[in-house]
Short mmCIF file of C-alpha atoms in Angstrom, two decimals:
data_model
loop_
_atom_site.label_atom_id
_atom_site.label_comp_id
_atom_site.label_asym_id
_atom_site.label_seq_id
_atom_site.Cartn_x
_atom_site.Cartn_y
_atom_site.Cartn_z
CA MET A 1 82.97 -16.37 -66.37
CA ALA A 2 79.35 -15.80 -66.11
CA THR A 3 78.37 -18.80 -65.27
CA ILE A 4 80.18 -21.81 -64.03
CA LEU A 5 78.29 -25.52 -63.79
CA SER A 6 79.73 -27.14 -60.68
CA PHE A 7 78.95 -30.46 -58.67
CA SER A 8 79.18 -30.98 -55.28
CA PHE A 9 78.85 -33.88 -52.82
CA VAL A 10 78.11 -34.50 -49.15
CA GLN A 11 78.06 -37.78 -46.89
CA LEU A 12 77.39 -37.54 -43.41
CA GLN A 13 78.64 -40.13 -40.89
CA SER A 14 78.44 -41.10 -37.42
CA SER A 15 80.75 -38.98 -34.73
CA LEU A 16 83.03 -42.45 -35.36
CA PHE A 17 84.33 -40.95 -38.69
CA ARG A 18 86.50 -38.79 -36.99
CA GLN A 19 89.02 -41.73 -36.49
CA ARG A 20 89.05 -42.44 -40.04
CA THR A 21 89.71 -39.47 -41.68
CA ASN A 22 92.87 -41.23 -43.24
CA LEU A 23 90.56 -42.47 -45.59
CA LEU A 24 89.81 -39.32 -47.33
CA THR A 25 92.10 -39.49 -50.00
CA ARG A 26 90.90 -42.68 -51.55
CA THR A 27 87.51 -41.82 -51.19
CA PHE A 28 87.68 -38.13 -52.86
CA ALA A 29 89.71 -39.96 -55.68
CA PHE A 30 86.61 -40.47 -57.14
CA SER A 31 84.73 -37.45 -56.51
CA SER A 32 83.31 -35.63 -59.11
CA SER A 33 81.64 -32.28 -60.00
CA PHE A 34 80.74 -30.57 -62.98
CA SER A 35 80.57 -27.15 -64.10
CA SER A 36 77.87 -24.64 -65.21
CA SER A 37 77.25 -24.09 -61.68
CA SER A 38 76.29 -27.57 -60.05
CA SER A 39 77.12 -28.96 -56.59
CA ALA A 40 76.76 -31.86 -54.80
CA ALA A 41 74.01 -30.71 -52.95
CA SER A 42 71.12 -29.92 -55.09
CA ILE A 43 67.49 -30.06 -54.17
CA SER A 44 64.48 -31.29 -55.98
CA ALA A 45 62.32 -32.24 -52.77
CA PRO A 46 58.87 -30.46 -52.49
CA ASN A 47 59.43 -26.94 -51.21
CA LEU A 48 63.03 -26.58 -50.87
CA SER A 49 63.79 -24.81 -53.58
CA ARG A 50 60.64 -22.11 -53.04
CA LYS A 51 61.93 -18.77 -52.12
CA LYS A 52 59.69 -15.81 -50.80
CA TRP A 53 59.53 -13.70 -53.92
CA LYS A 54 56.07 -12.96 -55.59
CA GLN A 55 54.43 -14.98 -58.21
CA PRO A 56 54.89 -12.98 -61.35
CA VAL A 57 51.99 -12.58 -63.69
CA PHE A 58 53.70 -13.29 -66.37
CA SER A 59 56.78 -15.84 -66.59
CA ALA A 60 59.67 -15.31 -68.44
CA LEU A 61 61.51 -18.64 -66.62
CA ASP A 62 60.81 -21.46 -64.94
CA LEU A 63 63.11 -22.55 -62.19
CA GLY A 64 62.33 -25.84 -60.60
CA GLY A 65 59.07 -25.25 -60.89
CA VAL A 66 58.87 -21.96 -59.72
CA LYS A 67 58.15 -19.07 -62.48
CA VAL A 68 60.50 -16.15 -62.26
CA ASN A 69 59.93 -12.70 -64.24
CA ARG A 70 62.94 -10.76 -65.36
CA GLU A 71 61.56 -8.01 -62.91
CA ASP A 72 62.26 -10.56 -60.21
CA VAL A 73 65.77 -10.92 -60.99
CA VAL A 74 66.76 -7.53 -63.11
CA ARG A 75 65.90 -4.92 -61.03
CA ASP A 76 65.81 -0.93 -60.89
CA ASP A 77 67.56 -1.29 -57.48
CA PRO A 78 71.03 0.10 -56.66
CA THR A 79 72.25 -3.05 -55.16
CA ASN A 80 71.20 -4.85 -57.96
CA ASN A 81 74.17 -5.91 -60.52
CA VAL A 82 72.40 -8.69 -62.63
CA PRO A 83 72.65 -7.88 -66.49
CA ASP A 84 69.94 -9.25 -69.09
CA ASN A 85 72.67 -11.42 -70.64
CA ILE A 86 73.15 -13.15 -67.10
CA PHE A 87 69.35 -13.39 -66.84
CA SER A 88 68.91 -15.13 -70.13
CA LYS A 89 70.99 -18.06 -68.83
CA LEU A 90 68.95 -18.73 -65.82
CA GLY A 91 66.77 -21.69 -66.32
CA VAL A 92 68.88 -23.11 -69.59
CA GLN A 93 70.14 -26.35 -67.26
CA LEU A 94 72.56 -27.47 -69.89
CA HIS A 95 73.92 -30.15 -67.19
CA ARG A 96 70.07 -31.75 -67.61
CA ARG A 97 70.40 -32.38 -71.26
CA ASP A 98 71.19 -35.90 -72.09
CA GLN A 99 72.78 -35.23 -75.26
CA HIS A 100 75.21 -32.21 -74.17
CA PRO A 101 78.91 -32.67 -73.05
CA LEU A 102 77.99 -31.33 -69.66
CA GLY A 103 74.83 -33.63 -69.12
CA ILE A 104 77.07 -36.58 -70.79
CA LEU A 105 79.28 -35.82 -67.92
CA LYS A 106 77.05 -35.38 -65.17
CA ASN A 107 75.32 -38.80 -65.99
CA ALA A 108 78.71 -40.54 -66.05
CA ILE A 109 79.37 -39.40 -62.55
CA TYR A 110 76.06 -40.27 -61.25
CA GLU A 111 76.47 -43.63 -62.70
CA TYR A 112 79.68 -43.86 -61.12
CA PHE A 113 77.99 -43.44 -57.56
CA ASP A 114 74.79 -45.59 -58.58
CA THR A 115 77.09 -48.51 -59.47
CA ASN A 116 79.25 -48.04 -56.33
CA TYR A 117 77.02 -46.68 -53.62
CA SER A 118 73.50 -48.50 -54.99
CA ASN A 119 70.35 -46.16 -53.70
CA LYS A 120 72.74 -44.36 -51.11
CA TYR A 121 72.99 -40.87 -52.50
CA ASN A 122 69.93 -38.39 -53.20
CA LYS A 123 70.55 -36.43 -56.26
CA PHE A 124 69.52 -33.12 -56.90
CA ASP A 125 69.63 -31.12 -60.25
CA ASP A 126 66.81 -28.78 -60.51
CA LEU A 127 67.21 -26.33 -57.38
CA SER A 128 66.69 -22.59 -57.97
CA PRO A 129 70.03 -20.55 -58.51
CA ILE A 130 68.25 -17.56 -56.57
CA VAL A 131 69.37 -17.96 -53.11
CA SER A 132 69.26 -15.92 -49.78
CA VAL A 133 72.75 -14.20 -48.45
CA LYS A 134 72.64 -16.24 -45.76
CA GLU A 135 72.21 -19.66 -47.47
CA ASN A 136 75.00 -18.43 -50.03
CA PHE A 137 77.52 -17.36 -47.29
CA ASP A 138 76.62 -17.14 -43.92
CA ASP A 139 75.36 -21.04 -43.71
CA VAL A 140 78.54 -22.21 -44.94
CA LEU A 141 80.70 -19.90 -42.65
CA VAL A 142 81.97 -17.51 -45.47
CA PRO A 143 83.45 -14.47 -43.19
CA GLU A 144 81.58 -10.98 -43.32
CA ASP A 145 84.79 -9.74 -44.69
CA HIS A 146 85.45 -12.44 -47.55
CA VAL A 147 86.16 -10.93 -50.91
CA SER A 148 83.72 -13.32 -52.17
CA ARG A 149 80.93 -11.20 -50.62
CA SER A 150 81.75 -8.20 -52.55
CA TYR A 151 79.49 -6.81 -55.42
CA ASN A 152 82.53 -7.40 -57.50
CA ASP A 153 82.55 -10.87 -57.23
CA THR A 154 78.78 -11.90 -56.72
CA TYR A 155 75.60 -11.20 -58.48
CA TYR A 156 73.20 -9.56 -56.12
CA VAL A 157 69.30 -9.51 -56.85
CA ASP A 158 69.05 -7.21 -53.69
CA PRO A 159 70.93 -6.68 -50.44
CA GLN A 160 69.48 -9.96 -49.21
CA THR A 161 69.27 -12.17 -52.37
CA VAL A 162 72.03 -13.45 -54.81
CA LEU A 163 72.68 -15.84 -57.51
CA ARG A 164 74.39 -18.72 -56.02
CA CYS A 165 78.15 -18.75 -56.32
CA HIS A 166 78.31 -22.42 -55.57
CA THR A 167 75.79 -25.13 -55.06
CA SER A 168 76.89 -25.69 -51.27
CA ALA A 169 74.52 -22.91 -50.95
CA HIS A 170 71.97 -25.82 -50.51
CA GLN A 171 73.81 -27.82 -48.04
CA ALA A 172 72.55 -26.38 -44.81
CA GLU A 173 68.76 -26.75 -45.94
CA LEU A 174 69.30 -30.42 -47.23
CA LEU A 175 70.90 -31.39 -43.70
CA ARG A 176 68.02 -29.69 -41.81
CA SER A 177 65.74 -31.87 -44.28
CA GLY A 178 67.17 -34.76 -43.11
CA TYR A 179 69.27 -35.81 -46.06
CA THR A 180 72.65 -37.55 -45.05
CA HIS A 181 74.05 -38.45 -48.46
CA PHE A 182 73.31 -36.26 -51.26
CA LEU A 183 74.64 -34.98 -54.71
CA VAL A 184 73.88 -31.48 -55.95
CA THR A 185 74.28 -30.35 -59.59
CA GLY A 186 73.42 -26.68 -60.99
CA ASP A 187 74.49 -23.59 -62.63
CA VAL A 188 76.41 -21.43 -60.39
CA TYR A 189 77.17 -17.33 -61.33
CA ARG A 190 80.21 -15.42 -60.39
CA ARG A 191 81.38 -12.17 -61.80
CA ASP A 192 84.86 -12.83 -63.29
CA SER A 193 87.41 -11.96 -65.89
CA ILE A 194 86.64 -13.08 -69.51
CA ASP A 195 88.90 -15.88 -71.02
CA SER A 196 88.02 -18.42 -73.67
CA THR A 197 91.17 -20.18 -72.84
CA HIS A 198 90.43 -21.56 -69.27
CA TYR A 199 93.15 -23.70 -68.16
CA PRO A 200 91.63 -27.30 -68.46
CA VAL A 201 91.23 -29.23 -65.26
CA PHE A 202 90.31 -32.68 -64.88
CA HIS A 203 90.40 -35.58 -62.35
CA ALA A 204 89.33 -39.00 -61.33
CA ARG A 205 90.72 -42.29 -62.58
CA HIS A 206 86.76 -43.17 -63.18
CA LEU A 207 86.88 -40.61 -65.87
CA PHE A 208 90.60 -40.39 -67.00
CA GLY A 209 92.23 -43.73 -66.22
CA SER A 210 95.22 -43.99 -64.75
CA VAL A 211 96.71 -40.61 -63.75
CA GLU A 212 99.52 -39.33 -61.34
CA MET A 213 97.79 -37.57 -58.22
CA ARG A 214 98.51 -35.58 -55.30
CA TRP A 215 96.65 -33.99 -52.29
CA VAL A 216 97.56 -30.46 -51.01
CA ASP A 217 96.27 -28.93 -47.98
CA THR A 218 94.13 -25.76 -48.66
CA TYR A 219 91.80 -23.56 -46.77
CA PHE A 220 87.81 -23.44 -47.45
CA PRO A 221 85.58 -21.28 -44.77
CA PHE A 222 83.34 -24.76 -44.94
CA THR A 223 85.53 -27.59 -44.29
CA ASN A 224 88.46 -28.20 -41.90
CA PRO A 225 90.81 -29.96 -42.74
CA SER A 226 90.37 -29.03 -46.36
CA PHE A 227 92.19 -30.36 -49.60
CA GLU A 228 92.66 -29.95 -53.32
CA LEU A 229 93.22 -32.94 -55.52
CA GLU A 230 95.59 -32.35 -58.17
CA ILE A 231 96.97 -34.56 -61.27
CA TYR A 232 100.05 -34.32 -63.52
CA PHE A 233 98.73 -33.72 -67.22
CA LYS A 234 100.91 -32.37 -69.78
CA GLU A 235 103.86 -31.88 -67.56
CA LYS A 236 101.78 -29.40 -64.96
CA TRP A 237 100.15 -30.04 -61.83
CA LEU A 238 96.22 -29.45 -62.27
CA GLU A 239 93.85 -28.38 -59.66
CA VAL A 240 90.94 -30.90 -60.09
CA LEU A 241 88.67 -30.40 -57.01
CA GLY A 242 88.47 -28.93 -53.34
CA CYS A 243 87.47 -31.08 -50.53
CA GLY A 244 87.41 -31.79 -46.82
CA VAL A 245 85.54 -32.36 -43.71
CA THR A 246 82.66 -30.22 -43.09
CA GLU A 247 82.96 -27.66 -40.18
CA GLN A 248 81.13 -29.12 -37.30
CA GLU A 249 79.31 -25.83 -36.51
CA ILE A 250 77.33 -26.11 -39.88
CA LEU A 251 76.36 -29.51 -38.70
CA ARG A 252 75.47 -28.56 -35.08
CA LYS A 253 73.39 -25.36 -36.61
CA ASN A 254 71.57 -27.89 -38.73
CA GLY A 255 70.36 -30.52 -36.42
CA LYS A 256 73.53 -32.93 -36.72
CA PRO A 257 75.73 -32.38 -33.78
CA ASN A 258 76.77 -35.97 -33.41
CA ASN A 259 77.79 -36.50 -36.65
CA VAL A 260 80.97 -35.50 -39.34
CA ALA A 261 80.61 -34.90 -42.75
CA TRP A 262 82.79 -34.65 -45.61
CA ALA A 263 82.15 -32.80 -49.00
CA PHE A 264 83.45 -32.22 -52.57
CA GLY A 265 82.97 -29.88 -55.43
CA LEU A 266 84.24 -29.11 -58.74
CA GLY A 267 83.56 -27.37 -61.95
CA LEU A 268 82.04 -29.46 -64.89
CA GLU A 269 82.83 -27.12 -67.95
CA ARG A 270 86.64 -27.30 -67.54
CA LEU A 271 86.35 -31.04 -66.71
CA ALA A 272 84.19 -31.45 -70.07
CA MET A 273 86.54 -29.20 -72.11
CA VAL A 274 89.55 -31.82 -71.54
CA LEU A 275 87.07 -34.80 -71.99
CA PHE A 276 85.69 -33.88 -75.17
CA ASP A 277 88.50 -31.60 -76.44
CA ILE A 278 86.49 -28.38 -76.59
CA PRO A 279 88.63 -25.29 -77.04
CA ASP A 280 85.87 -22.63 -76.02
CA ILE A 281 83.70 -22.47 -73.50
CA ARG A 282 81.18 -20.37 -75.35
CA LEU A 283 80.44 -23.18 -77.41
CA PHE A 284 78.62 -24.87 -74.58
CA TRP A 285 75.86 -22.59 -75.11
CA SER A 286 75.64 -22.80 -78.83
CA ASN A 287 72.53 -23.94 -80.54
CA ASP A 288 74.42 -24.47 -83.72
CA GLU A 289 74.03 -28.26 -85.16
CA ARG A 290 77.29 -28.55 -86.07
CA PHE A 291 78.15 -28.59 -82.45
CA THR A 292 75.08 -30.34 -80.82
CA SER A 293 75.27 -32.93 -83.45
CA GLN A 294 78.62 -34.36 -82.36
CA PHE A 295 77.38 -35.86 -78.98
CA SER A 296 75.23 -38.50 -77.89
CA GLU A 297 73.56 -39.72 -74.87
CA GLY A 298 76.11 -42.07 -72.71
CA GLN A 299 79.34 -41.32 -75.06
CA LEU A 300 81.86 -39.98 -72.81
CA GLY A 301 84.90 -38.51 -74.16
CA VAL A 302 84.02 -38.24 -77.88
CA LYS A 303 86.42 -35.64 -79.38
CA PHE A 304 84.80 -32.48 -80.62
CA LYS A 305 85.96 -31.52 -84.36
CA PRO A 306 86.07 -27.84 -84.66
CA PHE A 307 84.03 -26.24 -87.28
CA SER A 308 84.69 -22.52 -86.87
CA LYS A 309 87.77 -21.36 -88.33
CA TYR A 310 86.87 -17.43 -88.30
CA PRO A 311 89.51 -15.26 -87.20
CA PRO A 312 89.34 -12.98 -83.81
CA CYS A 313 89.68 -9.19 -84.40
CA TYR A 314 91.39 -7.40 -81.54
CA LYS A 315 90.77 -3.98 -80.42
CA ASP A 316 92.86 -2.13 -77.97
CA ILE A 317 91.22 0.38 -75.02
CA SER A 318 93.42 2.37 -73.00
CA PHE A 319 92.58 4.59 -69.87
CA TRP A 320 93.63 6.01 -66.70
CA ILE A 321 92.15 4.04 -64.02
CA ASN A 322 90.53 5.47 -60.68
CA GLU A 323 90.34 3.82 -57.08
CA SER A 324 87.13 2.40 -57.52
CA PHE A 325 88.02 0.46 -61.26
CA THR A 326 88.26 -3.18 -61.11
CA GLU A 327 88.53 -5.80 -63.90
CA ASN A 328 85.25 -7.52 -63.23
CA ASN A 329 83.45 -4.39 -63.80
CA LEU A 330 85.08 -4.04 -67.10
CA CYS A 331 84.72 -7.47 -68.24
CA GLU A 332 80.89 -7.22 -66.78
CA LEU A 333 80.46 -4.11 -69.15
CA VAL A 334 82.06 -5.44 -72.11
CA ARG A 335 79.84 -8.94 -72.05
CA GLY A 336 76.72 -6.97 -71.64
CA ILE A 337 77.68 -4.85 -75.03
CA ALA A 338 79.21 -7.76 -77.14
CA GLY A 339 77.62 -11.15 -75.22
CA ASP A 340 79.00 -14.29 -76.62
CA LEU A 341 80.92 -12.39 -79.42
CA VAL A 342 83.61 -11.38 -76.92
CA GLU A 343 86.20 -14.26 -76.61
CA GLU A 344 88.80 -12.44 -74.33
CA VAL A 345 89.59 -9.16 -72.17
CA GLN A 346 93.25 -9.16 -71.31
CA LEU A 347 95.17 -6.56 -69.59
CA ILE A 348 98.35 -6.08 -71.96
CA ASP A 349 100.32 -2.90 -70.61
CA ASN A 350 100.05 -0.86 -67.26
CA PHE A 351 102.12 2.20 -65.67
CA THR A 352 102.31 4.50 -63.28
CA ASN A 353 103.38 8.04 -64.09
CA LYS A 354 105.44 10.65 -62.19
CA LYS A 355 102.09 12.06 -60.99
CA GLY A 356 100.96 8.82 -59.57
CA MET A 357 98.07 8.08 -62.10
CA THR A 358 97.96 4.84 -63.23
CA SER A 359 97.01 3.47 -67.02
CA HIS A 360 95.86 0.28 -68.04
CA CYS A 361 95.44 -0.92 -71.71
CA TYR A 362 92.96 -3.84 -72.53
CA ARG A 363 92.85 -5.92 -75.64
CA ILE A 364 89.59 -7.21 -76.49
CA ALA A 365 89.28 -10.13 -78.97
CA TYR A 366 85.90 -10.46 -80.72
CA ARG A 367 85.02 -13.77 -82.38
CA SER A 368 82.04 -15.49 -83.49
CA MET A 369 81.87 -19.20 -83.41
CA GLU A 370 79.80 -19.23 -86.40
CA ARG A 371 80.15 -16.59 -88.74
CA SER A 372 82.69 -13.87 -89.91
CA LEU A 373 82.21 -10.21 -88.02
CA THR A 374 81.90 -7.43 -90.16
CA ASP A 375 84.40 -4.32 -89.86
CA ASP A 376 81.12 -1.81 -89.19
CA GLU A 377 80.02 -4.25 -86.68
CA ILE A 378 83.06 -4.80 -84.65
CA ASN A 379 83.67 -1.08 -84.72
CA ASP A 380 80.15 -0.37 -83.48
CA LEU A 381 80.88 -2.66 -80.72
CA GLN A 382 84.27 -1.24 -79.62
CA TRP A 383 82.60 2.49 -79.57
CA LYS A 384 80.10 1.23 -77.44
CA VAL A 385 82.35 -0.31 -75.28
CA ARG A 386 84.52 3.10 -75.35
CA ASP A 387 81.45 5.18 -74.35
CA GLN A 388 80.29 2.98 -71.66
CA VAL A 389 83.80 2.43 -70.13
CA GLN A 390 83.68 6.33 -69.77
CA SER A 391 80.76 6.97 -68.45
CA LYS A 392 80.06 3.91 -66.38
CA LEU A 393 83.43 3.18 -65.02
CA ASN A 394 84.58 7.18 -64.61
CA VAL A 395 87.67 6.53 -66.15
CA VAL A 396 89.54 8.84 -68.43
CA LEU A 397 90.22 7.47 -71.93
CA ARG A 398 93.82 7.87 -73.44
#
């Protein structure tokens, strides 16, 4: 998915908290996070979100008070892999719209913390999504060889700058600035496969009422111990959020050597898809009044009434892959051509012949949420996909 809203949360305690980690499960049962790249540690304090890029003469975007031109993000640089369709999402900030499902969900989470922990948590939801590699990876102890650092998984502006993969990228800066309890919300960006049927994940009794829950041990580079909260829904266990005790090295490096912190993060979009019965993640970005008019400020859980009955159109593409081929690169290419008209890219067949050559066949689903696509329009898109798959991915079409 190009953009994912996420929500993260950090609470700092004195070192005595080390003796009380058994309280984590109860506390995190009410942890919340939201999609469209938002985390529990966003920043709005002066200068915290200011980066070391030049102030452009003409601004295309305003991110937390910082003017950002297209050339600041989409650059003619061999290390840059940010396409125009991703740049267009910067600054939209769906989570700050009170009548949007993501904004409604975010506000419900904020309300929970305000009600139960009055005036205790600083809330940030306008931090710039453009961060340094150090902030995004090094400050949260992501190993040098971790897959998330690859150009296949992350959007790089240049070798030292990325579009944040998680709102935890602001954690170290907030700790250094003296914050001890904070919630961060914002859009996060990851190169990923295309799938409009993301598996719905939801959590928290505050949002969903009485549900069966369980805690599962897991691994995150920045917490230890680490846990995932799962709930039982429609006869399946679904992951809701990740959480844990912040690694002591992070606290030590940021001036909190005698403290212990705990944190959690989760994605808003997938939660909202369940709460509001929204079937397609692309709808969050729609300006169609048939979508936007269905939701009102403070109305959590209003069920979405579908208005699009337009059928998808499927086109297949087969090719012999090479050693450098990745599915993420394919999806990024298709998304760059078709934008939100592409609903899904799915591998439907693969085989290796006697010469050791491997073939993949992908099925691309094209569908507009607002109108019927014409045959000529779809064929034009597919031919452009075929041309660029062959020329840019260096594969051999079949």
